[in-house]
Amino acid sequence: MLRTAKRHGLTPETAKPWSLVMFSVGGKRVAVRTEEVGGVLPWTNAMPVPSLTPHVNAVVRQGEEILPVFDFARLLMVQVSKAEPLCLRVRRHDGLMAICIDPDVPTLHQVEAKAVQPASSGLPGVMGMCSIGSEEVPIYSWAMLGQTPAQQVA
């Protein structure tokens, strides 16, 4: 007889809360899971590079590292504040990337897992929606960005 494997006692009601980093890009508030963030630094000038990868069109130098820049503002169809923007270092399975964000310092939040609603907007990279304070905030996954909708479902 087959048995279903226990999931370490986790049910949707007892699942661990999600730790999120909320920040803004062009005035739009968004969030990502903390494990996908590698740090926040002052933004340095990006050097444009030719690329066939959607939304990756530049690199930035941070110390000895050179990181590809993901143009998240372009994806969201907004423009990042010109006054002292920040660099969000994001972790992906294929390495770190840099994202230019508004100068507002990102904030940490905990959200109950059951409070995360499925994404219904069809926006690329959105893994869910949640309420933080009085705002409905999309939760992005850097791993999902760059995938086709069919890859996101699989």
PDB file of C-alpha atoms in Angstrom:
ATOM      1  CA  MET A   1       0.000   0.000   0.000  1.00  0.00           C
ATOM      2  CA  LEU A   2       1.299   3.454  -0.901  1.00  0.00           C
ATOM      3  CA  ARG A   3       1.461   6.181   1.694  1.00  0.00           C
ATOM      4  CA  THR A   4       1.829   9.860   1.207  1.00  0.00           C
ATOM      5  CA  ALA A   5       4.990  11.314   2.632  1.00  0.00           C
ATOM      6  CA  LYS A   6       4.646  13.611   5.616  1.00  0.00           C
ATOM      7  CA  ARG A   7       5.747  17.140   4.888  1.00  0.00           C
ATOM      8  CA  HIS A   8       7.542  17.612   8.200  1.00  0.00           C
ATOM      9  CA  GLY A   9       4.270  18.503   9.891  1.00  0.00           C
ATOM     10  CA  LEU A  10       3.740  21.591   7.748  1.00  0.00           C
ATOM     11  CA  THR A  11       0.245  22.338   6.603  1.00  0.00           C
ATOM     12  CA  PRO A  12      -0.874  25.584   5.019  1.00  0.00           C
ATOM     13  CA  GLU A  13      -1.998  26.728   8.476  1.00  0.00           C
ATOM     14  CA  THR A  14       1.366  25.956  10.128  1.00  0.00           C
ATOM     15  CA  ALA A  15       3.685  26.936   7.259  1.00  0.00           C
ATOM     16  CA  LYS A  16       6.479  29.300   8.212  1.00  0.00           C
ATOM     17  CA  PRO A  17       5.847  33.008   7.630  1.00  0.00           C
ATOM     18  CA  TRP A  18       7.473  34.538   4.578  1.00  0.00           C
ATOM     19  CA  SER A  19      10.263  37.032   5.199  1.00  0.00           C
ATOM     20  CA  LEU A  20      10.050  39.748   2.566  1.00  0.00           C
ATOM     21  CA  VAL A  21      12.060  42.787   1.545  1.00  0.00           C
ATOM     22  CA  MET A  22       9.823  45.598   0.309  1.00  0.00           C
ATOM     23  CA  PHE A  23      11.259  48.371  -1.865  1.00  0.00           C
ATOM     24  CA  SER A  24      10.153  50.745  -4.596  1.00  0.00           C
ATOM     25  CA  VAL A  25      11.079  51.155  -8.231  1.00  0.00           C
ATOM     26  CA  GLY A  26       9.783  54.286  -9.925  1.00  0.00           C
ATOM     27  CA  GLY A  27       7.353  54.741  -7.037  1.00  0.00           C
ATOM     28  CA  LYS A  28       5.888  51.231  -7.381  1.00  0.00           C
ATOM     29  CA  ARG A  29       6.128  49.184  -4.178  1.00  0.00           C
ATOM     30  CA  VAL A  30       7.152  45.549  -4.664  1.00  0.00           C
ATOM     31  CA  ALA A  31       8.545  42.751  -2.504  1.00  0.00           C
ATOM     32  CA  VAL A  32      10.870  39.755  -2.836  1.00  0.00           C
ATOM     33  CA  ARG A  33      11.723  36.941  -0.450  1.00  0.00           C
ATOM     34  CA  THR A  34      14.729  37.778   1.735  1.00  0.00           C
ATOM     35  CA  GLU A  35      16.675  34.733   0.553  1.00  0.00           C
ATOM     36  CA  GLU A  36      16.728  36.291  -2.935  1.00  0.00           C
ATOM     37  CA  VAL A  37      18.432  39.485  -1.702  1.00  0.00           C
ATOM     38  CA  GLY A  38      22.203  39.714  -1.484  1.00  0.00           C
ATOM     39  CA  GLY A  39      22.455  43.244  -0.103  1.00  0.00           C
ATOM     40  CA  VAL A  40      21.793  46.922  -0.743  1.00  0.00           C
ATOM     41  CA  LEU A  41      24.509  49.358  -1.799  1.00  0.00           C
ATOM     42  CA  PRO A  42      24.697  52.833  -3.319  1.00  0.00           C
ATOM     43  CA  TRP A  43      24.107  52.726  -7.081  1.00  0.00           C
ATOM     44  CA  THR A  44      27.153  53.197  -9.292  1.00  0.00           C
ATOM     45  CA  ASN A  45      27.026  54.140 -12.952  1.00  0.00           C
ATOM     46  CA  ALA A  46      26.178  51.225 -15.191  1.00  0.00           C
ATOM     47  CA  MET A  47      28.033  50.542 -18.412  1.00  0.00           C
ATOM     48  CA  PRO A  48      25.752  49.601 -21.324  1.00  0.00           C
ATOM     49  CA  VAL A  49      26.617  46.299 -23.021  1.00  0.00           C
ATOM     50  CA  PRO A  50      25.093  44.552 -26.016  1.00  0.00           C
ATOM     51  CA  SER A  51      22.815  41.715 -24.941  1.00  0.00           C
ATOM     52  CA  LEU A  52      20.146  39.456 -26.345  1.00  0.00           C
ATOM     53  CA  THR A  53      18.852  38.709 -22.824  1.00  0.00           C
ATOM     54  CA  PRO A  54      15.616  40.641 -22.191  1.00  0.00           C
ATOM     55  CA  HIS A  55      16.017  43.488 -19.678  1.00  0.00           C
ATOM     56  CA  VAL A  56      19.747  42.794 -19.160  1.00  0.00           C
ATOM     57  CA  ASN A  57      21.559  45.559 -21.012  1.00  0.00           C
ATOM     58  CA  ALA A  58      24.343  46.815 -18.739  1.00  0.00           C
ATOM     59  CA  VAL A  59      26.880  45.860 -16.076  1.00  0.00           C
ATOM     60  CA  VAL A  60      28.014  47.570 -12.862  1.00  0.00           C
ATOM     61  CA  ARG A  61      31.291  47.262 -11.033  1.00  0.00           C
ATOM     62  CA  GLN A  62      31.158  46.733  -7.271  1.00  0.00           C
ATOM     63  CA  GLY A  63      34.644  46.393  -5.892  1.00  0.00           C
ATOM     64  CA  GLU A  64      36.198  43.447  -7.722  1.00  0.00           C
ATOM     65  CA  GLU A  65      32.830  42.147  -8.959  1.00  0.00           C
ATOM     66  CA  ILE A  66      31.136  42.948 -12.223  1.00  0.00           C
ATOM     67  CA  LEU A  67      27.388  42.259 -12.090  1.00  0.00           C
ATOM     68  CA  PRO A  68      24.828  42.184 -14.874  1.00  0.00           C
ATOM     69  CA  VAL A  69      22.092  44.787 -14.466  1.00  0.00           C
ATOM     70  CA  PHE A  70      18.482  43.678 -14.733  1.00  0.00           C
ATOM     71  CA  ASP A  71      16.425  46.677 -15.882  1.00  0.00           C
ATOM     72  CA  PHE A  72      13.486  46.057 -13.527  1.00  0.00           C
ATOM     73  CA  ALA A  73      12.210  49.625 -14.012  1.00  0.00           C
ATOM     74  CA  ARG A  74      11.833  48.984 -17.741  1.00  0.00           C
ATOM     75  CA  LEU A  75       9.916  45.775 -17.029  1.00  0.00           C
ATOM     76  CA  LEU A  76       7.571  47.739 -14.741  1.00  0.00           C
ATOM     77  CA  MET A  77       7.401  50.608 -17.288  1.00  0.00           C
ATOM     78  CA  VAL A  78       8.563  53.215 -14.752  1.00  0.00           C
ATOM     79  CA  GLN A  79      11.664  55.328 -14.200  1.00  0.00           C
ATOM     80  CA  VAL A  80      13.826  55.085 -11.074  1.00  0.00           C
ATOM     81  CA  SER A  81      14.390  58.282  -9.123  1.00  0.00           C
ATOM     82  CA  LYS A  82      17.525  60.062 -10.357  1.00  0.00           C
ATOM     83  CA  ALA A  83      18.410  61.334  -6.854  1.00  0.00           C
ATOM     84  CA  GLU A  84      20.784  58.833  -5.217  1.00  0.00           C
ATOM     85  CA  PRO A  85      19.252  55.507  -6.298  1.00  0.00           C
ATOM     86  CA  LEU A  86      20.255  52.297  -4.548  1.00  0.00           C
ATOM     87  CA  CYS A  87      21.539  48.989  -5.892  1.00  0.00           C
ATOM     88  CA  LEU A  88      19.651  45.888  -4.812  1.00  0.00           C
ATOM     89  CA  ARG A  89      21.909  42.846  -5.215  1.00  0.00           C
ATOM     90  CA  VAL A  90      19.673  39.916  -6.075  1.00  0.00           C
ATOM     91  CA  ARG A  91      20.471  36.213  -5.923  1.00  0.00           C
ATOM     92  CA  ARG A  92      19.575  33.871  -8.743  1.00  0.00           C
ATOM     93  CA  HIS A  93      20.560  30.291  -9.413  1.00  0.00           C
ATOM     94  CA  ASP A  94      23.031  31.572 -12.024  1.00  0.00           C
ATOM     95  CA  GLY A  95      24.642  34.225  -9.806  1.00  0.00           C
ATOM     96  CA  LEU A  96      24.159  37.761  -8.519  1.00  0.00           C
ATOM     97  CA  MET A  97      22.513  40.575 -10.482  1.00  0.00           C
ATOM     98  CA  ALA A  98      22.133  44.286  -9.790  1.00  0.00           C
ATOM     99  CA  ILE A  99      18.820  46.138  -9.852  1.00  0.00           C
ATOM    100  CA  CYS A 100      18.535  49.920  -9.616  1.00  0.00           C
ATOM    101  CA  ILE A 101      15.864  50.897  -7.061  1.00  0.00           C
ATOM    102  CA  ASP A 102      14.512  54.135  -5.604  1.00  0.00           C
ATOM    103  CA  PRO A 103      16.526  55.770  -2.782  1.00  0.00           C
ATOM    104  CA  ASP A 104      13.972  54.733  -0.120  1.00  0.00           C
ATOM    105  CA  VAL A 105      15.719  52.178   2.093  1.00  0.00           C
ATOM    106  CA  PRO A 106      14.124  48.716   1.670  1.00  0.00           C
ATOM    107  CA  THR A 107      12.216  47.383   4.669  1.00  0.00           C
ATOM    108  CA  LEU A 108      11.850  43.884   6.099  1.00  0.00           C
ATOM    109  CA  HIS A 109       8.423  42.353   6.681  1.00  0.00           C
ATOM    110  CA  GLN A 110       7.004  39.017   7.810  1.00  0.00           C
ATOM    111  CA  VAL A 111       3.837  37.788   6.136  1.00  0.00           C
ATOM    112  CA  GLU A 112       1.893  34.687   7.113  1.00  0.00           C
ATOM    113  CA  ALA A 113       2.110  32.081   4.335  1.00  0.00           C
ATOM    114  CA  LYS A 114      -1.673  31.772   4.187  1.00  0.00           C
ATOM    115  CA  ALA A 115      -1.904  35.557   3.568  1.00  0.00           C
ATOM    116  CA  VAL A 116      -0.024  35.239   0.260  1.00  0.00           C
ATOM    117  CA  GLN A 117      -2.528  35.106  -2.565  1.00  0.00           C
ATOM    118  CA  PRO A 118      -1.804  33.603  -5.997  1.00  0.00           C
ATOM    119  CA  ALA A 119      -0.794  36.104  -8.653  1.00  0.00           C
ATOM    120  CA  SER A 120      -3.668  36.766 -11.015  1.00  0.00           C
ATOM    121  CA  SER A 121      -2.188  39.632 -13.004  1.00  0.00           C
ATOM    122  CA  GLY A 122      -0.070  37.533 -15.363  1.00  0.00           C
ATOM    123  CA  LEU A 123       2.867  39.893 -14.789  1.00  0.00           C
ATOM    124  CA  PRO A 124       6.216  38.233 -15.475  1.00  0.00           C
ATOM    125  CA  GLY A 125       7.998  37.089 -12.337  1.00  0.00           C
ATOM    126  CA  VAL A 126       5.113  37.700  -9.904  1.00  0.00           C
ATOM    127  CA  MET A 127       4.700  34.716  -7.597  1.00  0.00           C
ATOM    128  CA  GLY A 128       1.949  36.136  -5.414  1.00  0.00           C
ATOM    129  CA  MET A 129       0.329  39.140  -3.789  1.00  0.00           C
ATOM    130  CA  CYS A 130       0.108  40.169  -0.142  1.00  0.00           C
ATOM    131  CA  SER A 131      -0.952  43.062   2.037  1.00  0.00           C
ATOM    132  CA  ILE A 132       1.796  44.973   3.797  1.00  0.00           C
ATOM    133  CA  GLY A 133       0.307  47.739   5.873  1.00  0.00           C
ATOM    134  CA  SER A 134      -2.469  49.176   3.749  1.00  0.00           C
ATOM    135  CA  GLU A 135      -0.835  48.279   0.420  1.00  0.00           C
ATOM    136  CA  GLU A 136      -1.402  45.295  -1.879  1.00  0.00           C
ATOM    137  CA  VAL A 137       2.125  44.398  -2.938  1.00  0.00           C
ATOM    138  CA  PRO A 138       3.244  42.000  -5.676  1.00  0.00           C
ATOM    139  CA  ILE A 139       5.894  39.475  -4.593  1.00  0.00           C
ATOM    140  CA  TYR A 140       8.460  38.907  -7.324  1.00  0.00           C
ATOM    141  CA  SER A 141      10.745  35.944  -7.808  1.00  0.00           C
ATOM    142  CA  TRP A 142      14.038  36.674  -9.570  1.00  0.00           C
ATOM    143  CA  ALA A 143      14.236  33.004 -10.563  1.00  0.00           C
ATOM    144  CA  MET A 144      10.975  33.398 -12.502  1.00  0.00           C
ATOM    145  CA  LEU A 145      12.037  36.566 -14.327  1.00  0.00           C
ATOM    146  CA  GLY A 146      13.209  35.738 -17.816  1.00  0.00           C
ATOM    147  CA  GLN A 147      11.095  32.597 -18.012  1.00  0.00           C
ATOM    148  CA  THR A 148       8.244  32.162 -20.418  1.00  0.00           C
ATOM    149  CA  PRO A 149       4.750  31.776 -18.871  1.00  0.00           C
ATOM    150  CA  ALA A 150       4.886  28.041 -19.732  1.00  0.00           C
ATOM    151  CA  GLN A 151       8.174  27.661 -17.795  1.00  0.00           C
ATOM    152  CA  GLN A 152       6.670  29.457 -14.783  1.00  0.00           C
ATOM    153  CA  VAL A 153       3.786  26.969 -14.615  1.00  0.00           C
ATOM    154  CA  ALA A 154       5.985  23.866 -14.941  1.00  0.00           C
TER     155      ALA A 154
END
